[in-house]
Coordinates of C-alpha atoms in Angstrom, one line a residue:
Chain A
X15 CA 30.2 -31.5 -137.8
X16 CA 30.9 -35.1 -138.7
X17 CA 34.4 -36.4 -137.8
X18 CA 35.6 -39.9 -138.2
X19 CA 38.8 -41.1 -136.6
X20 CA 39.9 -44.5 -137.7
X21 CA 36.5 -45.7 -138.2
X22 CA 35.9 -49.1 -139.5
X23 CA 32.9 -51.4 -139.7
X24 CA 32.6 -55.1 -140.2
X25 CA 29.5 -57.3 -141.3
X26 CA 29.8 -60.6 -139.4
X27 CA 33.5 -60.1 -139.0
X28 CA 34.2 -59.3 -142.3
X29 CA 35.6 -55.7 -142.7
X30 CA 33.7 -53.4 -145.2
X31 CA 35.2 -50.1 -144.5
X32 CA 38.2 -49.5 -142.3
X33 CA 40.9 -46.9 -141.3
X34 CA 38.3 -44.0 -142.2
X35 CA 39.6 -40.6 -141.2
X36 CA 37.3 -37.7 -142.4
X37 CA 35.7 -34.5 -141.6
X38 CA 32.6 -33.5 -143.1
X39 CA 32.8 -29.4 -142.4
X40 CA 29.4 -27.3 -142.4
X41 CA 28.7 -26.2 -146.0
X42 CA 30.9 -28.7 -147.7
X43 CA 29.7 -30.7 -150.8
X44 CA 31.1 -34.3 -151.3
X45 CA 30.6 -36.9 -153.9
X46 CA 31.4 -40.3 -152.9
X47 CA 32.1 -43.0 -155.4
X48 CA 33.3 -46.3 -155.7
X49 CA 32.4 -49.6 -157.5
X50 CA 29.1 -51.4 -156.3
X51 CA 29.6 -53.2 -153.2
X52 CA 32.7 -50.9 -152.0
X53 CA 30.7 -49.5 -149.2
X54 CA 29.1 -46.3 -150.1
X55 CA 26.0 -47.2 -148.5
X56 CA 27.4 -48.6 -145.4
X57 CA 29.4 -45.5 -145.2
X58 CA 26.3 -43.3 -145.5
X59 CA 24.5 -45.6 -143.0
X60 CA 27.1 -44.9 -140.4
X61 CA 26.9 -41.0 -141.0
X62 CA 23.0 -41.1 -140.6
X63 CA 23.4 -43.2 -137.3
X64 CA 21.8 -46.4 -139.0
X65 CA 24.9 -48.3 -138.3
X66 CA 27.3 -48.1 -135.4
X67 CA 31.0 -48.2 -136.0
X68 CA 32.8 -51.5 -135.1
X69 CA 36.1 -49.5 -134.5
X70 CA 37.2 -46.0 -134.2
X71 CA 35.5 -43.0 -133.2
X72 CA 32.6 -41.2 -135.2
X73 CA 31.4 -38.0 -133.7
X74 CA 28.1 -36.4 -135.2
X75 CA 27.4 -32.9 -134.1
X76 CA 30.0 -33.5 -131.4
X77 CA 28.6 -36.5 -129.8
X78 CA 30.1 -40.0 -129.9
X79 CA 27.9 -42.2 -132.2
X80 CA 28.6 -45.1 -130.2
X81 CA 27.4 -43.7 -126.9
X82 CA 24.1 -42.3 -128.2
X83 CA 20.9 -43.6 -126.6
X84 CA 17.6 -44.3 -128.9
X85 CA 16.2 -40.8 -128.3
X86 CA 19.5 -39.3 -129.3
X87 CA 19.7 -41.2 -132.5
X88 CA 16.1 -39.9 -133.2
X89 CA 17.4 -36.2 -132.6
X90 CA 20.5 -36.8 -135.0
X91 CA 18.1 -38.0 -137.6
X92 CA 16.1 -34.8 -137.5
X93 CA 19.3 -33.1 -138.3
X94 CA 20.3 -35.4 -141.2
X95 CA 18.1 -35.4 -144.3
X96 CA 18.5 -38.8 -146.1
X97 CA 17.8 -39.9 -149.6
X98 CA 17.6 -43.5 -149.1
X99 CA 18.8 -45.9 -152.0
X100 CA 15.0 -47.7 -151.4
X101 CA 13.5 -44.3 -150.9
X102 CA 11.5 -45.6 -148.1
X103 CA 8.3 -44.6 -148.4
X104 CA 4.8 -45.3 -146.7
X105 CA 2.7 -46.2 -149.5
X106 CA -0.5 -45.6 -147.6
X107 CA 0.1 -42.0 -147.1
X108 CA 0.1 -39.3 -149.8
X109 CA 3.1 -37.7 -151.5
X110 CA 2.3 -34.6 -149.1
X111 CA 2.2 -36.6 -145.9
X112 CA 5.2 -38.6 -146.9
X113 CA 7.1 -35.2 -147.3
X114 CA 5.7 -33.9 -144.2
X115 CA 6.7 -37.3 -142.2
X116 CA 9.9 -36.0 -140.4
X117 CA 7.8 -33.0 -139.3
X118 CA 5.0 -35.3 -138.1
X119 CA 7.1 -37.4 -136.1
X120 CA 8.6 -34.5 -134.5
X121 CA 5.2 -33.1 -133.1
X122 CA 5.3 -30.2 -135.7
X123 CA 3.2 -29.2 -138.5
X124 CA 4.2 -27.0 -141.4
X125 CA 1.8 -27.2 -144.3
X126 CA 3.3 -24.0 -145.9
X127 CA 6.7 -25.5 -146.1
X128 CA 5.6 -28.8 -147.6
X129 CA 3.7 -26.9 -150.2
X130 CA 6.8 -24.9 -150.9
X131 CA 8.8 -27.9 -151.2
X132 CA 6.6 -29.9 -153.3
X133 CA 6.6 -26.7 -155.8
X134 CA 10.4 -26.6 -155.4
X135 CA 10.7 -30.3 -156.5
X136 CA 7.7 -30.0 -159.3
X137 CA 5.4 -32.1 -157.5
X138 CA 2.8 -29.3 -156.4
X139 CA 0.2 -31.2 -158.3
X140 CA 0.9 -34.6 -157.2
X141 CA 0.5 -33.6 -153.5
X142 CA -2.5 -36.1 -153.0
X143 CA -1.1 -38.9 -155.0
X144 CA 0.2 -42.0 -153.4
X145 CA 3.7 -42.9 -153.8
X146 CA 3.2 -46.1 -156.0
X147 CA 1.3 -43.8 -158.6
X148 CA 4.5 -41.7 -159.2
X149 CA 7.1 -42.3 -161.8
X150 CA 10.8 -43.0 -160.9
X151 CA 11.9 -39.3 -161.3
X152 CA 8.9 -38.0 -159.3
X153 CA 9.6 -40.4 -156.5
X154 CA 13.3 -39.5 -156.4
X155 CA 12.2 -35.7 -156.0
X156 CA 9.8 -36.7 -153.3
X157 CA 12.4 -38.3 -151.4
X158 CA 14.8 -35.2 -151.6
X159 CA 11.7 -33.0 -150.5
X160 CA 11.2 -35.1 -147.5
X161 CA 14.8 -35.2 -146.6
X162 CA 15.1 -31.4 -146.6
X163 CA 11.8 -30.7 -144.9
X164 CA 13.4 -30.4 -141.4
X165 CA 15.9 -27.7 -142.8
X166 CA 18.6 -30.3 -141.7
X167 CA 22.2 -29.5 -141.3
X168 CA 23.3 -32.3 -143.5
X169 CA 21.8 -33.9 -146.5
X170 CA 23.0 -37.4 -147.3
X171 CA 21.7 -39.1 -150.8
X172 CA 22.4 -42.6 -151.8
X173 CA 22.7 -43.1 -155.6
X174 CA 19.9 -40.0 -156.0
X175 CA 19.8 -40.3 -159.6
X176 CA 19.5 -44.0 -159.8
X177 CA 16.7 -45.3 -162.2
X178 CA 16.1 -41.9 -163.7
X179 CA 17.1 -40.4 -167.2
X180 CA 19.9 -38.0 -167.6
X181 CA 17.7 -34.8 -167.7
X182 CA 16.0 -35.7 -164.6
X183 CA 19.4 -36.5 -163.0
X184 CA 20.6 -33.1 -163.7
X185 CA 17.4 -31.8 -162.3
X186 CA 17.9 -33.5 -159.2
X187 CA 21.7 -32.5 -158.8
X188 CA 20.9 -29.0 -159.3
X189 CA 18.4 -29.2 -156.4
X190 CA 21.1 -30.6 -154.5
X191 CA 23.5 -28.0 -155.4
X192 CA 20.9 -25.2 -154.6
X193 CA 20.8 -26.8 -150.9
X194 CA 24.5 -26.5 -150.7
X195 CA 24.2 -22.9 -151.6
X196 CA 21.8 -22.5 -148.8
X197 CA 24.5 -23.7 -146.5
X198 CA 23.7 -27.3 -146.0
X199 CA 26.5 -29.8 -145.9
X200 CA 25.7 -32.3 -148.9
X201 CA 27.3 -35.7 -149.5
X202 CA 26.2 -37.6 -152.6
X203 CA 27.0 -41.3 -153.1
X204 CA 27.0 -42.3 -156.7
X205 CA 28.7 -44.9 -158.7
X206 CA 27.9 -42.6 -161.9
X207 CA 31.3 -41.0 -162.8
X208 CA 29.7 -39.0 -165.7
X209 CA 27.5 -37.3 -163.2
X210 CA 30.3 -36.2 -161.1
X211 CA 32.2 -34.9 -164.2
X212 CA 29.2 -33.0 -165.4
X213 CA 28.5 -31.4 -162.0
X214 CA 32.3 -30.4 -161.5
X215 CA 31.9 -27.1 -163.1
X216 CA 28.7 -26.1 -161.3
X217 CA 29.7 -26.8 -157.7
X218 CA 32.8 -26.5 -155.6
X219 CA 32.7 -30.4 -154.6
X220 CA 35.3 -32.6 -153.5
X221 CA 35.1 -36.3 -154.6
X222 CA 35.9 -39.1 -152.2
X223 CA 36.7 -42.5 -153.8
X224 CA 36.4 -45.8 -151.7
X225 CA 39.4 -47.7 -152.2
X226 CA 40.4 -50.6 -150.2
X227 CA 37.6 -49.9 -147.8
X228 CA 38.5 -46.3 -146.9
X229 CA 37.4 -43.1 -148.8
X230 CA 40.2 -41.2 -150.3
X231 CA 40.2 -37.8 -152.1
X232 CA 40.1 -38.7 -155.8
X233 CA 42.5 -36.5 -158.0
X234 CA 41.8 -34.7 -161.4
X235 CA 42.0 -37.9 -163.2
X236 CA 38.6 -39.1 -162.2
Chain B
X10 CA -2.2 -39.1 -116.5
X11 CA -1.0 -36.5 -119.2
X12 CA -0.1 -39.8 -121.3
X13 CA -3.5 -41.5 -120.9
X14 CA -5.4 -38.0 -121.8
X15 CA -3.2 -37.7 -124.9
X16 CA -3.9 -41.2 -125.9
X17 CA -7.7 -40.8 -125.7
X18 CA -7.8 -37.3 -127.3
X19 CA -8.8 -37.8 -131.0
X20 CA -6.8 -39.7 -133.8
X21 CA -3.2 -38.9 -132.8
X22 CA -0.4 -38.0 -135.6
X23 CA 1.1 -41.4 -134.7
X24 CA -2.1 -43.4 -135.2
X25 CA -2.4 -42.1 -138.8
X26 CA 1.1 -43.4 -139.7
X27 CA 0.2 -47.0 -139.1
X28 CA -2.3 -48.6 -141.7
X29 CA -5.3 -50.2 -140.1
X30 CA -4.6 -54.0 -139.0
X31 CA -8.1 -55.5 -139.4
X32 CA -7.5 -59.1 -137.9
X33 CA -5.7 -58.0 -134.9
X34 CA -8.0 -55.1 -134.2
X35 CA -11.2 -57.5 -134.4
X36 CA -9.3 -60.2 -132.1
X37 CA -8.6 -57.6 -129.5
X38 CA -12.2 -56.2 -129.5
X39 CA -13.5 -59.7 -129.1
X40 CA -11.5 -61.2 -126.9
X41 CA -12.0 -58.0 -124.5
X42 CA -15.8 -58.4 -125.0
X43 CA -15.6 -61.8 -123.7
X44 CA -13.0 -61.2 -121.0
X45 CA -15.3 -58.3 -119.8
X46 CA -18.3 -60.8 -119.6
X47 CA -16.3 -63.4 -117.8
X48 CA -14.9 -60.9 -115.6
X49 CA -18.3 -59.5 -114.8
X50 CA -19.3 -63.0 -113.4
X51 CA -16.1 -63.5 -111.5
X52 CA -16.7 -60.2 -109.9
X53 CA -20.2 -61.1 -109.1
X54 CA -19.1 -64.8 -107.8
X55 CA -16.8 -63.0 -105.6
X56 CA -19.1 -60.6 -104.2
X57 CA -21.7 -63.2 -103.4
X58 CA -19.3 -65.5 -101.8
X59 CA -18.0 -62.7 -99.7
X60 CA -21.7 -62.0 -98.6
X61 CA -22.2 -65.7 -97.9
X62 CA -19.2 -66.1 -95.8
X63 CA -20.0 -62.8 -93.8
X64 CA -23.5 -64.2 -93.3
X65 CA -22.2 -67.3 -92.0
X66 CA -19.6 -66.1 -90.1
X67 CA -21.2 -63.1 -88.8
X68 CA -24.8 -63.5 -88.9
X69 CA -24.9 -67.0 -87.0
X70 CA -22.0 -66.0 -84.5
X71 CA -23.2 -65.8 -81.0
X72 CA -26.5 -68.1 -81.5
X73 CA -27.0 -71.7 -80.8
X74 CA -29.9 -73.9 -80.6
X75 CA -30.8 -76.3 -78.1
X76 CA -33.0 -79.3 -79.3
X77 CA -35.1 -81.6 -77.1
X78 CA -35.2 -85.1 -78.3
X79 CA -37.0 -87.1 -75.8
X80 CA -40.2 -89.4 -75.5
X81 CA -43.5 -87.5 -76.0
X82 CA -44.1 -87.4 -72.4
X83 CA -40.7 -86.1 -71.5
X84 CA -40.6 -83.3 -74.0
X85 CA -42.4 -80.5 -71.8
X86 CA -40.5 -81.2 -68.6
X87 CA -37.1 -81.7 -70.3
X88 CA -37.7 -78.2 -72.0
X89 CA -38.3 -76.6 -68.9
X90 CA -35.4 -78.1 -67.1
X91 CA -33.1 -77.2 -70.2
X92 CA -34.5 -73.5 -70.1
X93 CA -33.7 -73.3 -66.4
X94 CA -30.1 -74.5 -66.8
X95 CA -29.7 -72.1 -69.8
X96 CA -31.1 -69.0 -67.7
X97 CA -28.6 -69.9 -64.9
X98 CA -25.8 -70.2 -67.4
X99 CA -23.2 -67.4 -67.1
X100 CA -22.4 -65.9 -70.8
X101 CA -26.1 -66.6 -72.1
X102 CA -27.8 -63.4 -72.8
X103 CA -31.3 -64.6 -74.1
X104 CA -33.1 -67.9 -74.2
X105 CA -36.4 -68.5 -76.2
X106 CA -38.3 -71.6 -77.0
X107 CA -39.4 -71.6 -80.5
X108 CA -43.0 -71.4 -81.1
X109 CA -44.9 -74.0 -83.6
X110 CA -45.3 -71.7 -86.0
X111 CA -41.5 -70.5 -86.1
X112 CA -40.6 -74.3 -86.2
X113 CA -43.0 -74.7 -89.0
X114 CA -41.7 -71.8 -91.1
X115 CA -38.0 -73.2 -90.7
X116 CA -38.9 -76.2 -92.8
X117 CA -41.3 -74.5 -95.3
X118 CA -38.9 -74.0 -97.7
X119 CA -38.3 -77.6 -98.1
X120 CA -41.6 -78.8 -97.6
X121 CA -43.8 -76.0 -99.2
X122 CA -46.4 -73.7 -97.6
X123 CA -49.2 -76.3 -98.0
X124 CA -47.9 -79.1 -96.3
X125 CA -49.4 -79.6 -92.7
X126 CA -46.2 -79.4 -90.7
X127 CA -48.0 -79.1 -87.5
X128 CA -48.6 -82.8 -87.8
X129 CA -44.8 -83.7 -88.4
X130 CA -42.8 -84.9 -85.1
X131 CA -40.6 -81.7 -85.4
X132 CA -38.4 -81.4 -82.3
X133 CA -38.8 -78.5 -79.9
X134 CA -36.2 -76.2 -80.4
X135 CA -34.6 -73.3 -78.0
X136 CA -32.9 -70.2 -79.5
X137 CA -29.9 -69.2 -77.2
X138 CA -28.2 -65.9 -77.8
X139 CA -24.7 -65.7 -76.5
X140 CA -23.4 -62.8 -74.2
X141 CA -19.8 -61.1 -74.4
X142 CA -18.2 -63.1 -73.1
X143 CA -19.8 -66.1 -74.1
X144 CA -20.6 -69.3 -72.2
X145 CA -18.5 -72.4 -71.5
X146 CA -20.1 -74.8 -74.2
X147 CA -18.5 -77.7 -72.9
X148 CA -19.8 -77.1 -69.2
X149 CA -23.3 -76.4 -70.7
X150 CA -23.3 -79.7 -72.6
X151 CA -22.5 -81.4 -69.3
X152 CA -25.0 -79.7 -67.2
X153 CA -27.6 -80.2 -69.9
X154 CA -26.7 -84.0 -70.0
X155 CA -27.4 -84.3 -66.3
X156 CA -30.5 -82.3 -65.9
X157 CA -32.2 -82.6 -69.2
X158 CA -30.8 -85.7 -70.9
X159 CA -32.9 -85.2 -74.2
X160 CA -31.5 -81.7 -74.8
X161 CA -28.5 -81.4 -77.1
X162 CA -26.8 -78.1 -77.7
X163 CA -25.8 -77.3 -81.3
X164 CA -23.7 -74.3 -81.3
X165 CA -23.5 -74.1 -85.1
X166 CA -19.6 -74.5 -85.1
X167 CA -19.7 -77.9 -86.5
X168 CA -21.0 -77.3 -89.7
X169 CA -20.7 -73.3 -89.9
X170 CA -16.9 -73.5 -89.9
X171 CA -16.3 -75.4 -92.9
X172 CA -19.2 -73.4 -94.8
X173 CA -17.6 -70.3 -93.7
X174 CA -14.1 -71.8 -94.9
X175 CA -15.8 -73.0 -98.3
X176 CA -17.2 -69.5 -98.9
X177 CA -14.0 -67.7 -98.2
X178 CA -12.2 -70.0 -100.6
X179 CA -14.8 -69.2 -103.0
X180 CA -14.3 -65.6 -102.8
X181 CA -10.5 -66.2 -103.2
X182 CA -11.3 -68.2 -106.5
X183 CA -13.3 -65.3 -107.8
X184 CA -10.4 -63.0 -107.4
X185 CA -8.2 -65.6 -108.7
X186 CA -10.3 -66.1 -111.9
X187 CA -10.2 -62.2 -112.1
X188 CA -6.3 -62.3 -112.2
X189 CA -6.5 -65.1 -114.7
X190 CA -8.7 -63.1 -116.8
X191 CA -6.4 -60.1 -116.5
X192 CA -3.3 -62.1 -117.4
X193 CA -5.3 -63.9 -120.4
X194 CA -6.3 -60.5 -121.6
X195 CA -2.8 -59.5 -121.5
X196 CA -1.6 -62.4 -123.3
X197 CA -4.3 -62.1 -126.3
X198 CA -3.7 -58.3 -126.4
X199 CA 0.3 -59.1 -126.6
X200 CA -0.2 -61.7 -129.6
X201 CA -2.4 -59.2 -131.5
X202 CA -0.1 -56.4 -130.8
X203 CA 2.8 -58.4 -131.8
X204 CA 1.1 -59.7 -135.1
X205 CA 0.3 -55.9 -135.8
X206 CA 4.0 -54.8 -135.1
X207 CA 5.3 -57.6 -137.2
X208 CA 2.9 -56.7 -140.1
X209 CA 4.1 -52.9 -139.9
X210 CA 7.8 -53.6 -139.4
X211 CA 8.7 -51.6 -142.7
X212 CA 6.2 -48.9 -141.5
X213 CA 8.2 -48.7 -137.9
X214 CA 11.7 -48.7 -139.6
X215 CA 10.7 -46.0 -141.9
X216 CA 9.3 -43.9 -139.1
X217 CA 12.5 -44.5 -136.9
X218 CA 14.5 -43.3 -140.2
X219 CA 12.7 -39.9 -140.3
X220 CA 13.4 -39.1 -136.7
X221 CA 10.8 -40.7 -134.8
X222 CA 11.4 -41.6 -131.2
X223 CA 10.4 -44.9 -129.7
X224 CA 7.5 -43.6 -127.8
X225 CA 5.9 -41.9 -130.9
X226 CA 5.8 -45.2 -132.6
X227 CA 4.9 -47.3 -129.7
X228 CA 1.9 -44.6 -129.2
X229 CA 0.4 -45.4 -132.6
X230 CA -0.1 -49.2 -131.4
X231 CA -0.7 -48.6 -127.7
X232 CA -3.7 -46.0 -128.4
X233 CA -5.4 -48.4 -130.8
X234 CA -5.2 -51.4 -128.6
X235 CA -6.0 -49.6 -125.4
X236 CA -9.2 -48.0 -127.0
X237 CA -10.3 -51.5 -128.4
X238 CA -9.7 -53.3 -125.1
X239 CA -11.6 -50.6 -123.3
X240 CA -14.5 -50.6 -125.6
X241 CA -14.7 -54.4 -126.2
X242 CA -14.4 -54.9 -122.4
X243 CA -17.1 -52.1 -121.6
X244 CA -19.5 -54.2 -124.2
X245 CA -18.8 -57.5 -122.5
X246 CA -19.4 -56.0 -119.1
X247 CA -22.8 -54.5 -120.2
X248 CA -23.9 -57.7 -121.6
X249 CA -22.6 -59.2 -118.4
X250 CA -24.3 -56.8 -116.0
X251 CA -27.7 -57.2 -117.9
X252 CA -27.5 -61.2 -117.7
X253 CA -27.0 -60.7 -113.8
X254 CA -29.5 -58.3 -113.5
X255 CA -31.9 -60.8 -115.3
X256 CA -31.3 -63.6 -112.8
X257 CA -34.1 -64.4 -110.3
X258 CA -34.0 -62.0 -107.4
X259 CA -32.4 -63.3 -104.0
X260 CA -35.4 -64.5 -102.0
X261 CA -35.9 -64.4 -98.2
X262 CA -34.0 -67.8 -97.7
X263 CA -30.9 -66.2 -99.2
X264 CA -30.3 -69.0 -101.7
X265 CA -26.5 -68.9 -103.1
X266 CA -27.3 -68.8 -106.8
X267 CA -30.1 -66.5 -106.7
X268 CA -27.8 -64.0 -104.6
X269 CA -25.5 -64.1 -107.4
X270 CA -25.6 -60.2 -108.2
X271 CA -24.5 -56.8 -106.7
X272 CA -26.2 -54.7 -104.1
X273 CA -26.4 -51.0 -103.8
X274 CA -23.2 -49.5 -104.4
X275 CA -21.6 -52.9 -105.4
X276 CA -23.0 -52.2 -108.9
X277 CA -20.3 -49.4 -109.2
X278 CA -17.5 -52.3 -109.0
X279 CA -18.1 -53.6 -112.6
X280 CA -17.4 -50.1 -113.9
X281 CA -13.9 -50.8 -113.1
X282 CA -13.5 -53.6 -115.4
X283 CA -13.2 -51.6 -118.9
X284 CA -10.6 -49.1 -117.5
X285 CA -8.6 -52.1 -116.0
X286 CA -9.0 -54.0 -119.4
X287 CA -7.7 -50.5 -121.0
X288 CA -4.7 -50.6 -118.6
X289 CA -3.8 -54.0 -119.2
X290 CA -3.8 -53.4 -122.9
X291 CA -1.9 -50.4 -122.4
X292 CA 0.8 -52.0 -120.4
X293 CA 1.1 -55.2 -122.8
X294 CA 1.1 -53.4 -126.0
X295 CA 3.5 -51.0 -124.7
X296 CA 5.9 -53.8 -123.7
X297 CA 5.4 -55.7 -127.0
X298 CA 6.0 -52.5 -129.1
X299 CA 9.3 -51.5 -126.9
X300 CA 10.6 -55.2 -127.3
X301 CA 10.1 -55.2 -131.1
X302 CA 11.4 -51.7 -131.4
X303 CA 14.8 -52.7 -130.0
X304 CA 15.3 -54.7 -133.1
X305 CA 15.2 -51.7 -135.5
X306 CA 17.8 -49.2 -135.4

């Protein structure tokens, strides 16, 4: 589904990620951890084709990420749902319109699916609110609802539990586990090791830790 | 064509994704109205100078005038001699001495109807119509000089040529003005579109992150600016048309300024101004949007 062969990425000549070899198989569940500045967000942006590797080969759904034209990139983004770290909402649109955004830009409309997703994430009563009117937890759930509205093959979440309390974090993680059980490939980037430990018993997740610019499988001592 | 129809059909999904941009919208609407107004006058000038050039080149082509300048006692004999020479000249189709009334009518636009022009020492004039092929003007002048020394042949070429050239140059300037107006419109719309695109850089980025194709994002801006340019230009053109329609009508003398208007089907030409303004805005906004989109992943 997503394959990395000796992939590296450098910002202005300074390598952030290097020598990455990894395959995200369909239906897999991964945590990606590492300290702040280790390259977790850069790694997710590579997978969502927001960045192009400066070295190696990245294949997304079989296609070379470096050779994709702009329409192909848009096509990839319709198959990969992303919960962005900064959430990236359009503040002049309602919650329902923001959740439906990936459908709208693809020329589709599915109000029923949007309603169900809002109910699933507990935002049914907030459909007409504007994003700035939501609490931190509500915004995180809204971002998750938008990430999955296209029923993507892959869901990438960048610090999805940032700025929310423990209870809300567990609720969000439960939603992501549910998605994985539906067959979606899920990768969650988080620096919260407590969260990863708490979820170990509830999902067959593998944990990748970025060390020296490359993700490696973390052992049981995590 | 399908793209244009999609553009004009109701508020598009893409349009709703982008917040309204007040200043840029007002600038486009106002500038397009001004440009439509100016284009209307440039078009009217182009048509008027075209008519003038045609009149001076075709209307007076094939005609000439012989003027008798002689002492009073010699006028009549010299006129008869000149008429005889002209009637014998190959290439002359028709010869006719103008009556006193016709000569008075020629100067009436300058002196007015009430001036007793009959008392003025107006020269005798003979109207000459050229056949096909025409006569040898130089040979005719020599014969007239020999047989009617007071007869002067004026084939209008001396003053008609520069006037026709001036009218044609004026027509060219009219088309050039319309080209400049179109380019200025494109520049103004590009500036306004760039401002709107820059103000919505974050919106564009979010749309792209959520799988929007470049065409989709561009459409949101292109539709707005195209419609505003069309509506603005339509308003400006309508105002310009009213102003031109209210100009004094062309009189029989066919003065230049009073002829600054459209005749018959010519009034259909201004209908092209709003669609052309829309097309210019479409191309300018699309180019600006695509240029800006290249900076977004």
